[in-house]
Short mmCIF file of C-alpha atoms and ligand atoms in Angstrom, two decimals:
data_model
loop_
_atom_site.label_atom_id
_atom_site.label_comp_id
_atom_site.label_asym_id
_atom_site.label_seq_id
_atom_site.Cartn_x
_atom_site.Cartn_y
_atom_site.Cartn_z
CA UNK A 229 0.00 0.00 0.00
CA UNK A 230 1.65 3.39 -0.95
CA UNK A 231 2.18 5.59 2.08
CA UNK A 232 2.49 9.30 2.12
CA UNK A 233 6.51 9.45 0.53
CA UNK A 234 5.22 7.28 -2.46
CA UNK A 235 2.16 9.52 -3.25
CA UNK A 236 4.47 12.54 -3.33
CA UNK A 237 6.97 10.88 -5.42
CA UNK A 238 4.14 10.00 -7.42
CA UNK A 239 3.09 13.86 -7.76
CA UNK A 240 6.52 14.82 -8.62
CA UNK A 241 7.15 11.88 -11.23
CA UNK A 242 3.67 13.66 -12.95
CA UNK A 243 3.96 16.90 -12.33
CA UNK A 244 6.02 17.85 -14.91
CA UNK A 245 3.86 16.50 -17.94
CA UNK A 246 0.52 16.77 -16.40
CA UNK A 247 0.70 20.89 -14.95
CA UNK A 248 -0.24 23.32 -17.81
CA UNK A 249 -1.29 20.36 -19.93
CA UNK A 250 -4.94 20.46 -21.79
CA UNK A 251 -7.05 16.91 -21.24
CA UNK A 252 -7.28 15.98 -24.57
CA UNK A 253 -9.59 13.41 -23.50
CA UNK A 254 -10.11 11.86 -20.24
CA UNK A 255 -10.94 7.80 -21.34
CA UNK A 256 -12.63 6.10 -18.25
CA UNK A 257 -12.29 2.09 -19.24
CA UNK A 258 -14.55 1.05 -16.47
CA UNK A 259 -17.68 2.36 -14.46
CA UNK A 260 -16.24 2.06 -10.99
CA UNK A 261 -13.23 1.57 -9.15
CA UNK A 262 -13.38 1.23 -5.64
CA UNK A 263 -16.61 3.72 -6.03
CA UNK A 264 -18.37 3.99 -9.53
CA UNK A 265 -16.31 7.15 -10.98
CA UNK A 266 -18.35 10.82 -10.57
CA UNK A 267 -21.44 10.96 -13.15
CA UNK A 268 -19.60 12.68 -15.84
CA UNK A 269 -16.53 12.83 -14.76
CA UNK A 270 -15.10 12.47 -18.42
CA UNK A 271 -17.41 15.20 -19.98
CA UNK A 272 -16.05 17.27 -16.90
CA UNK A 273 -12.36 16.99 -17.45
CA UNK A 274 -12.32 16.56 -21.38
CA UNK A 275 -11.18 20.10 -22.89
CA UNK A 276 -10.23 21.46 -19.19
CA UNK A 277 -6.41 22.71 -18.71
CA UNK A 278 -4.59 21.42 -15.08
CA UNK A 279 -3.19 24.51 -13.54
CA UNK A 280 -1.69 22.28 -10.83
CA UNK A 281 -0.98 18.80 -9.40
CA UNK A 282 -1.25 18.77 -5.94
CA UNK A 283 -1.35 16.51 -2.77
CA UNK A 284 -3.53 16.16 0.47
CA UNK A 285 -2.24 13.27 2.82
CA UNK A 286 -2.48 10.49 0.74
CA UNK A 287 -4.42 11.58 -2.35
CA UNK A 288 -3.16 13.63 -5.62
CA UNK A 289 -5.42 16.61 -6.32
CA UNK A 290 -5.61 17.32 -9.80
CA UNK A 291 -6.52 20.96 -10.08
CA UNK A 292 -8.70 21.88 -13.29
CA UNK A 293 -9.17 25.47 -14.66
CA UNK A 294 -12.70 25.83 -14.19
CA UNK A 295 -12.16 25.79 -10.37
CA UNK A 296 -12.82 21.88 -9.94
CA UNK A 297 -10.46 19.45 -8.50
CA UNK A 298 -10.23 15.59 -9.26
CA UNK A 299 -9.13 13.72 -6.33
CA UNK A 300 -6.94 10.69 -6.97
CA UNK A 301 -6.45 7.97 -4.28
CA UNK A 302 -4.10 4.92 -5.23
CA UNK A 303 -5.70 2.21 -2.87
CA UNK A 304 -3.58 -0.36 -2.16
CA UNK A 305 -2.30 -1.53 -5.89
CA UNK A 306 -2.94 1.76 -8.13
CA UNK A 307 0.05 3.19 -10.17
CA UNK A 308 0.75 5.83 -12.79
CA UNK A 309 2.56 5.78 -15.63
CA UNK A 310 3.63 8.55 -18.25
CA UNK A 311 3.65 7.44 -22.43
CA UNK A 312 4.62 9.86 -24.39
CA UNK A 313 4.56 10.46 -27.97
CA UNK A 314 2.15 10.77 -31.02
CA UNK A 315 -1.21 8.63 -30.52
CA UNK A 316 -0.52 7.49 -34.27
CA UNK A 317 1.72 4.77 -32.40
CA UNK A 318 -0.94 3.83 -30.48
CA UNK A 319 -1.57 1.07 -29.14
CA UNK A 320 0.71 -1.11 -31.29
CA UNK A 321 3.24 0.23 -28.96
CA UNK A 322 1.13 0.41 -25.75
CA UNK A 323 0.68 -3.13 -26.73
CA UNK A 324 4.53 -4.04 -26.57
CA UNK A 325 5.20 -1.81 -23.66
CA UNK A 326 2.52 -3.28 -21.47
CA UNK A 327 1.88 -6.81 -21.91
CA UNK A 328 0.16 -8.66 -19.18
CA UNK A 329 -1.00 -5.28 -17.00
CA UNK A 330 -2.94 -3.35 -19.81
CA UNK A 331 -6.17 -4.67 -19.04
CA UNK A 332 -5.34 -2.98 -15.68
CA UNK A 333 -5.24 0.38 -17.04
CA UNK A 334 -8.56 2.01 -15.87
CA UNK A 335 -8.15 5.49 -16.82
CA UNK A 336 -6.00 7.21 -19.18
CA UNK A 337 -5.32 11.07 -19.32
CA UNK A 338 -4.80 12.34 -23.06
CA UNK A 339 -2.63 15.07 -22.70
CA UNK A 340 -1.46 18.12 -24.89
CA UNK A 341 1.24 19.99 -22.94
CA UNK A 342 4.31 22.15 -23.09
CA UNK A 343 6.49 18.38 -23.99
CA UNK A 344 4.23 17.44 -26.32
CA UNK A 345 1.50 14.79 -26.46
CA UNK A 346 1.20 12.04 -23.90
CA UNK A 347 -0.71 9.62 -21.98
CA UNK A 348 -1.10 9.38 -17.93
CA UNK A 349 -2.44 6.24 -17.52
CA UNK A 350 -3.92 4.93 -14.25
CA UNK A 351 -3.23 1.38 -13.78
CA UNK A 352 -4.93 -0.30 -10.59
CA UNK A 353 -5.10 -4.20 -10.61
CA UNK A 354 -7.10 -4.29 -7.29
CA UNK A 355 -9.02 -2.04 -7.68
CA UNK A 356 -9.16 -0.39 -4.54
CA UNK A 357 -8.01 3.42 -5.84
CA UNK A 358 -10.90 5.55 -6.42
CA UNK A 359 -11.31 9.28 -7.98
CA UNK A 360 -13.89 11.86 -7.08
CA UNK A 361 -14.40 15.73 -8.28
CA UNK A 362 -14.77 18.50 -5.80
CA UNK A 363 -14.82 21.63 -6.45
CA UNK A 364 -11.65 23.31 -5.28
CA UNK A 365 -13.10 25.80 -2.65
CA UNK A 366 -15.10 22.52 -0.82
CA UNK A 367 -12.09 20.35 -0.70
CA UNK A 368 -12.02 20.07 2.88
CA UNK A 369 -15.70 19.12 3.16
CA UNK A 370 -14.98 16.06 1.10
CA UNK A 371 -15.88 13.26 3.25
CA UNK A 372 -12.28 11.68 2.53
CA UNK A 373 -10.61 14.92 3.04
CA UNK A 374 -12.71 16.57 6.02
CA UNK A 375 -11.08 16.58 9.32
CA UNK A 376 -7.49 15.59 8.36
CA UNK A 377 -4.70 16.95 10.68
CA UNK A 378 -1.96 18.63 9.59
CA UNK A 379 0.57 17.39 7.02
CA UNK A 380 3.93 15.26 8.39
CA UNK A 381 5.75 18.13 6.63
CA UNK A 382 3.79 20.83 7.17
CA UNK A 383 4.75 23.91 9.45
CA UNK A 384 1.58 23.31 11.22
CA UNK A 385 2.79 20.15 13.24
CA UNK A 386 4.65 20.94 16.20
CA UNK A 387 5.48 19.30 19.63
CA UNK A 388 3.06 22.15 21.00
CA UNK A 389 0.03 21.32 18.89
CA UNK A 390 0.99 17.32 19.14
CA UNK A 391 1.14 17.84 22.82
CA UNK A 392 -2.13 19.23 22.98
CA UNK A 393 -3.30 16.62 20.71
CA UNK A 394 -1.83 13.45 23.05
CA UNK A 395 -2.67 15.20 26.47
CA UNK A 396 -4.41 12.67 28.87
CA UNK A 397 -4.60 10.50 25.93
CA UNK A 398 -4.04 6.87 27.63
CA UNK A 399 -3.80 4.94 24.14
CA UNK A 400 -0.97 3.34 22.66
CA UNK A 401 1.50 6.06 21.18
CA UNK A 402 1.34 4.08 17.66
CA UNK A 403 -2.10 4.17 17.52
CA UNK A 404 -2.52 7.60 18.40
CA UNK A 405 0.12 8.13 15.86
CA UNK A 406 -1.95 6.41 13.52
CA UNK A 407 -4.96 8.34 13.82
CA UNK A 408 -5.19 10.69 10.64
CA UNK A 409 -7.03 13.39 12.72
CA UNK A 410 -3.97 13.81 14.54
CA UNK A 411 -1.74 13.89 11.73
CA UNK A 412 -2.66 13.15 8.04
CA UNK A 413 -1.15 10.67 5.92
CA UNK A 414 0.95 8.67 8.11
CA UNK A 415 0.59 5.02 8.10
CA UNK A 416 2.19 2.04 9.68
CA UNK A 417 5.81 2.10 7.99
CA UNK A 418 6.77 5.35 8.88
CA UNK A 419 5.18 5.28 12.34
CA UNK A 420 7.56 2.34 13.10
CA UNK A 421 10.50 3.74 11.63
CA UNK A 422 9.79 7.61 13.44
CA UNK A 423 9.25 6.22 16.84
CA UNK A 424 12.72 4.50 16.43
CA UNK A 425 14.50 7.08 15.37
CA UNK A 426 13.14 9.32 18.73
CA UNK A 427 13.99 5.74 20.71
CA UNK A 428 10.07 5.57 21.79
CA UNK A 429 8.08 2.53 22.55
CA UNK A 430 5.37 1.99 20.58
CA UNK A 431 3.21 0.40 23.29
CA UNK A 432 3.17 3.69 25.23
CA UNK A 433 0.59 5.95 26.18
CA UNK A 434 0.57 8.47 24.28
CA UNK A 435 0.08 11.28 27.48
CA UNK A 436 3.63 10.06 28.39
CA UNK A 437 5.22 12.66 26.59
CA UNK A 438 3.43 15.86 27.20
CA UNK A 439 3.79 17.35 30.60
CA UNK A 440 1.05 17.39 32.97
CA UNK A 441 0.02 21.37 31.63
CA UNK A 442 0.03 20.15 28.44
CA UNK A 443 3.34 21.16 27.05
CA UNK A 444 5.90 19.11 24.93
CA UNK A 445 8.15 17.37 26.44
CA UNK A 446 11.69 16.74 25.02
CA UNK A 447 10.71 13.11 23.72
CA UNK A 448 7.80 14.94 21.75
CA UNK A 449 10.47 16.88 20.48
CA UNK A 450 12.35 14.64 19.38
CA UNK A 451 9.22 12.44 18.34
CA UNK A 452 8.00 15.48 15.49
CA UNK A 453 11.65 15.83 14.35
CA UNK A 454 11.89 12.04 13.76
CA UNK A 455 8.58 12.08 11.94
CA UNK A 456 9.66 15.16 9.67
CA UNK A 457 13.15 13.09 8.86
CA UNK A 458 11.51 9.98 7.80
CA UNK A 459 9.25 11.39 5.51
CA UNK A 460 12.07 13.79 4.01
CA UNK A 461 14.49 11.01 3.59
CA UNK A 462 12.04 8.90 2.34
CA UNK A 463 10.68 11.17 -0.21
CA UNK A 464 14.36 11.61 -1.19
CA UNK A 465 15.04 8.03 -1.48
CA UNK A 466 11.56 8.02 -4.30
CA UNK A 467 13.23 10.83 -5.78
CA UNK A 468 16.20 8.74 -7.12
CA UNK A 469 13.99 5.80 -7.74
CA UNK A 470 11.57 8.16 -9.58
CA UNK A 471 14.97 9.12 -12.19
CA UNK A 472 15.78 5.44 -12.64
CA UNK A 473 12.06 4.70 -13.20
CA UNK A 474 11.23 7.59 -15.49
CA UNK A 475 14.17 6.16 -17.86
CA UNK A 476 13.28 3.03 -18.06
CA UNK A 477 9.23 2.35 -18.49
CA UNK A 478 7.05 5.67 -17.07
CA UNK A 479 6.18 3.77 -14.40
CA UNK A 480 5.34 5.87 -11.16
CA UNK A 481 4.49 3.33 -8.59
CA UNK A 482 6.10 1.65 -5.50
CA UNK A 483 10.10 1.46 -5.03
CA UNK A 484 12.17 -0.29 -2.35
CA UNK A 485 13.42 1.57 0.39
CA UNK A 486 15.91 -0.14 3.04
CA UNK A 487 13.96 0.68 6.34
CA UNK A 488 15.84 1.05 9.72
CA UNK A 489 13.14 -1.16 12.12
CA UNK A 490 10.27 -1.89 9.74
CA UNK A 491 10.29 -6.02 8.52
CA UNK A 492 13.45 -6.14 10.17
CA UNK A 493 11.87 -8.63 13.07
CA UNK A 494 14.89 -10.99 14.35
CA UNK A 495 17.52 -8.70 12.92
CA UNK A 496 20.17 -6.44 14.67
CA UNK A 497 18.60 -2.79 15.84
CA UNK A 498 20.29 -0.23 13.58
CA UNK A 499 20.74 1.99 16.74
CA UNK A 500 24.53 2.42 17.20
CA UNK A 501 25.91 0.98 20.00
CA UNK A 502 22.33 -0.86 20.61
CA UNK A 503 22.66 -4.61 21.26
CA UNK A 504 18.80 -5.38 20.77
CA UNK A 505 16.98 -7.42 18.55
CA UNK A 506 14.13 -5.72 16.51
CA UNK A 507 11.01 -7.15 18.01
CA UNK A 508 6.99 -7.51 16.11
CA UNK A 509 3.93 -7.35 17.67
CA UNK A 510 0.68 -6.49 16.78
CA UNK A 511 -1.37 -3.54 17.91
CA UNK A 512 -5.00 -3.00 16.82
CA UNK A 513 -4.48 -5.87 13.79
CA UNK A 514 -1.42 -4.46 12.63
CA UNK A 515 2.47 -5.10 12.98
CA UNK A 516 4.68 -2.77 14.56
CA UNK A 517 8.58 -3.27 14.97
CA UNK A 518 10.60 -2.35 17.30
CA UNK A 519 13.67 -2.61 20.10
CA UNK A 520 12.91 -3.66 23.06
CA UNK A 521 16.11 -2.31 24.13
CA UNK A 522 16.23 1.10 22.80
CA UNK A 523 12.87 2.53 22.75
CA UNK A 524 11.65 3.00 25.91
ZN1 ZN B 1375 17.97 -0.79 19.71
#
């Protein structure tokens, strides 16, 4: 399932071909996804110029010039990739190129931009990506969208406002971690790896570190500078996966990252000078990894 880093490399990979480029033609192969697609939705987008690509947590916000915005979410298998060229070649080259995953491809963007003509083509084998059209002034009263905390990268999370957030809050520090009203578009991966890096137990409550008034204490501190790093880096680490991608096929999905605690259950903690062994349990139906030694 992508998390937050992949979406944004993702965005960046498309950015460049799909911002100032006119929809040719938006071709929906398929009624639904997840959710049938919006009534309309390729009337709506045919003809309309993107004046930006965007990103909200976990989904891509295609902004359209008449003020509307399609929201893209990748569900646990969706992927984008980039064709370019003349649709003359079409598809006895989409045929080569694709082989086994075409019948995958659920929606394609025809695109006229400043590089020419190409193709954005969302591929989603599972099926569990959806779309949806908002327009751009309601965004945050989509019901996907509407109460979202602030962005892992944002200015707007702090120890202060997490602190205020986690005070008297006796749940499990992952969980409350978890919960995308707290912070937006964090999932179980990067939880792991953050609350390693600041040495915290998962298991936790999550009142344990905010002081009794309510203020941040020095673990929080280091908890939301952790949480910034991990995203950074790992958005870094799609960044040079997005280059070798890019050359290659156009493909714009998932890449491997080497993780410090997540998967790593029976293997030596990264921590230096730690002895421990990374440790899995499972906390409300999920795995979480970490060392017993280290995070405390
Ligand atoms: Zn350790």
């Amino acid at each position: 399932m992508p998390e937050l880093p992949e979406v944004e490399t993702v965005r960046r990979g498309l950015a460049p071909t799909m911002e100032g480029a006119r929809i040719v033609r938006l071709e929906l192969r398929r009624k639904d996804l997840r959710f049938p697609f919006p009534e309309g939705l390729e009337a709506r987008a045919t003809g309309r110029n993107i004046v930006a690509l965007g990103r909200r947590a976990k989904y891509l916000l295609i902004d359209l010039d008449d003020g509307t915005t399609i929201i893209s979410h990748l569900g646990m298998s969706g992927s984008f990739r980039i064709e370019a060229g003349p649709v003359s070649d079409w598809p006895g080259e989409f045929h080569h190129l694709q082989s086994k995953d075409e019948k995958h491809d659920h929606a394609i963007f025809h695109l006229e931009g400043p590089h020419g003509i190409s193709r954005v083509i969302y591929n989603d084998p599972r099926r569990f990506g959806f779309m949806d059209v908002v327009h751009r002034s309601e965004i945050d009263l989509n019901p996907f969208l509407f109460g979202l905390g602030p962005e892992p990268t944002g200015n707007e999370l702090s120890a202060a406002y997490l602190a205020e957030r986690f005070m008297g809050k006796t749940q499990p520090l992952k969980s409350a971690l978890l919960d995308q009203k707290n912070i937006a578009g964090l999932g179980n991966i990067y939880v792991c790896e953050a609350l390693w890096r600041a040495h915290l137990r998962p298991a936790r409550a999550a009142a344990t570190i905010v002081t009794k008034t309510g203020k941040p204490t020095k673990q929080m501190e280091l908890l939301v500078a952790s949480i910034r790093d991990v995203i950074a880096d790992a958005i870094k680490a799609g960044g040079s996966s997005l280059r070798d991608h890019i050359q290659t096929d156009g493909s714009l999905g998932y890449f491997q990252h080497s993780f410090s605690v997540y998967d790593r259950e029976s293997l030596p903690c990264r921590t230096p000078g730690c002895s421990g062994t990374v440790a899995r349990i499972v906390q409300a139906g999920r795995s979480t990894f970490y060392c017993p030694v280290c995070q405390k």
